[in-house]
């Protein structure tokens, strides 16, 4: 379906609930092919951008923002580093917002309070500072100042007091690139809707964060790790069967667009395979990977029995959980770490949406009662 079919799509939308298959924007930023399992980000294959080209988040940010805004983006790495330093200086004014018990709530509140009036790079650079400072302050520890000579991934690890480790920083960089954009997913759509009203950048990002928090979108990787823990010393099949019998979904499985395995799962497997060779914790990583592959195989078979008409395969969140765990990111920060990467896509989509100048305002079919 293309933009010309927009009206047809709008008529279909009441039937195809959840706007499935409805095209509401044209974008140069990313392309998701759900049948072939391909993802292009800023014109490159995701695996190439994340693992080879040169695999740095700053490169993805620069290319996405340039495409979104339609103009060159100079000094992206420096601007992000300067934004981290400025955000750190603002922390004392953020008070209770940083200490909200849920990491995503804290990121939402600190972004709203600390980044009003920021430009795109100022906002994107502040996110890792808010996340890292929040988790440390909630644990009663002092926030660690950013180091502007580092790139985002390395500095995020530094601000979390994780050990210096180039291989893990490279894996985190690959992660941030891979999740930086993904078509019109729910949080990107939310950000674009807000941008279409003429609002400024901060509320667009807050809208993206709010949508990302939900377990059907960015909230799944923590529960994936809980599932791996719950099945480590027992047979996964009965556990999975109990979950399904109770009407619960298997986290990290299924996708709105992909009918094959999510290509991002392959990217993360490759990044994990590198760590499996180089990391001091290589045997723990290998054991987790072997268990995850077994769990994935059984979950896929069980879901296939229940839904032979709709292939439900591993999605990005399944191997996100393993990758972020191997890097040393605390489980409670998985969704906020997703936001650090996806923030690039939100901001590029906001810039792209502004070029159209058209309010996004779909219709609803009224099915309520009429007055007598
Ligand atoms: N476990 C069990 N059943 C699942 C499932 C899962 N992970 N994903 C989908 N299904 C089932 C639904 O229960 C539904 O069955 P029903 O028709 O008998 O009720 C059917 O498959 C279609 O589900 P639907 O919610 O219409 O598909 P969707 O395209 O809207 O859902 C997701 C996409 C991602 C929301 C969904 O697959 C899901 O909830 N996955 C688990 C959460 C997750 O991993 N989120 C991260 C996404 S990247």
Short mmCIF file of C-alpha atoms and ligand atoms in Angstrom, two decimals, residues 17-18 20 182 214-221 224 244 247-259 262 264 303 306-307 309-310 312-313 315-318 338, ligand 1:
data_model
loop_
_atom_site.label_atom_id
_atom_site.label_comp_id
_atom_site.label_asym_id
_atom_site.label_seq_id
_atom_site.Cartn_x
_atom_site.Cartn_y
_atom_site.Cartn_z
CA UNK A 17 -7.65 -3.05 14.18
CA UNK A 18 -4.42 -1.61 15.50
CA UNK A 20 -2.24 -2.95 10.81
CA UNK A 182 12.29 0.75 12.79
CA UNK A 214 4.58 -0.76 27.50
CA UNK A 215 5.38 -4.49 27.59
CA UNK A 216 4.06 -5.00 24.04
CA UNK A 217 6.71 -2.57 22.75
CA UNK A 218 9.91 -1.79 24.69
CA UNK A 219 9.07 -3.33 28.02
CA UNK A 220 9.65 -6.95 26.98
CA UNK A 221 13.40 -7.64 27.46
CA UNK A 224 12.55 -12.24 28.71
CA UNK A 244 0.16 -19.96 27.46
CA UNK A 247 -3.45 -16.67 28.70
CA UNK A 248 -0.12 -14.89 29.02
CA UNK A 249 2.09 -14.00 26.05
CA UNK A 250 5.63 -15.29 25.63
CA UNK A 251 7.77 -12.18 25.84
CA UNK A 252 10.25 -11.67 23.02
CA UNK A 253 8.12 -13.69 20.57
CA UNK A 254 5.84 -12.40 17.79
CA UNK A 255 5.81 -9.18 15.83
CA UNK A 256 3.30 -6.98 14.05
CA UNK A 257 5.35 -6.82 10.83
CA UNK A 258 7.79 -9.75 10.76
CA UNK A 259 6.49 -13.11 9.59
CA UNK A 262 13.37 -10.54 13.34
CA UNK A 264 17.74 -7.69 14.62
CA UNK A 303 3.18 -20.91 19.25
CA UNK A 306 -1.61 -22.50 18.49
CA UNK A 307 -1.31 -20.08 15.56
CA UNK A 309 -1.83 -19.08 10.39
CA UNK A 310 0.42 -16.41 11.96
CA UNK A 312 5.27 -16.01 15.78
CA UNK A 313 9.07 -15.95 15.83
CA UNK A 315 11.66 -10.58 17.96
CA UNK A 316 14.29 -7.94 18.77
CA UNK A 317 13.62 -8.12 22.51
CA UNK A 318 14.53 -11.79 22.84
CA UNK A 338 16.30 0.92 24.25
N1 LIG B 1 2.76 -15.19 22.91
C1 LIG B 1 1.59 -15.80 22.81
N2 LIG B 1 0.64 -15.49 21.91
C2 LIG B 1 0.93 -14.48 21.07
C3 LIG B 1 2.15 -13.79 21.11
C4 LIG B 1 3.08 -14.19 22.07
N3 LIG B 1 4.28 -13.57 22.18
N4 LIG B 1 2.15 -12.84 20.15
C5 LIG B 1 0.97 -12.92 19.54
N5 LIG B 1 0.23 -13.92 20.09
C6 LIG B 1 -1.10 -14.34 19.68
C7 LIG B 1 -2.17 -13.44 20.29
O1 LIG B 1 -2.58 -13.89 21.55
C8 LIG B 1 -3.26 -13.50 19.26
O2 LIG B 1 -3.97 -14.69 19.45
P1 LIG B 1 -5.59 -14.72 19.48
O3 LIG B 1 -5.99 -14.22 18.13
O4 LIG B 1 -5.90 -16.17 19.72
O5 LIG B 1 -5.98 -13.80 20.58
C9 LIG B 1 -2.50 -13.66 17.94
O6 LIG B 1 -1.21 -14.19 18.27
C10 LIG B 1 -2.30 -12.35 17.21
O7 LIG B 1 -1.85 -11.40 18.18
P2 LIG B 1 -1.95 -9.82 17.99
O8 LIG B 1 -1.89 -9.19 19.33
O9 LIG B 1 -3.10 -9.48 17.09
O10 LIG B 1 -0.66 -9.54 17.15
P3 LIG B 1 0.08 -8.17 17.05
O11 LIG B 1 0.66 -8.07 15.70
O12 LIG B 1 -0.78 -7.04 17.46
O13 LIG B 1 1.19 -8.36 18.18
C11 LIG B 1 3.08 -8.16 19.51
C12 LIG B 1 2.51 -8.07 18.08
C13 LIG B 1 4.57 -7.87 19.48
C14 LIG B 1 2.38 -7.10 20.38
C15 LIG B 1 2.81 -9.57 20.08
O14 LIG B 1 3.40 -10.55 19.25
C16 LIG B 1 3.26 -9.70 21.53
O15 LIG B 1 2.52 -9.36 22.43
N6 LIG B 1 4.51 -10.23 21.76
C17 LIG B 1 5.01 -10.35 23.12
C18 LIG B 1 5.56 -9.01 23.61
C19 LIG B 1 6.85 -8.64 22.93
O16 LIG B 1 7.73 -9.46 22.73
N7 LIG B 1 6.94 -7.35 22.58
C20 LIG B 1 8.11 -6.82 21.91
C21 LIG B 1 7.75 -6.51 20.48
S1 LIG B 1 9.17 -6.06 19.54
#
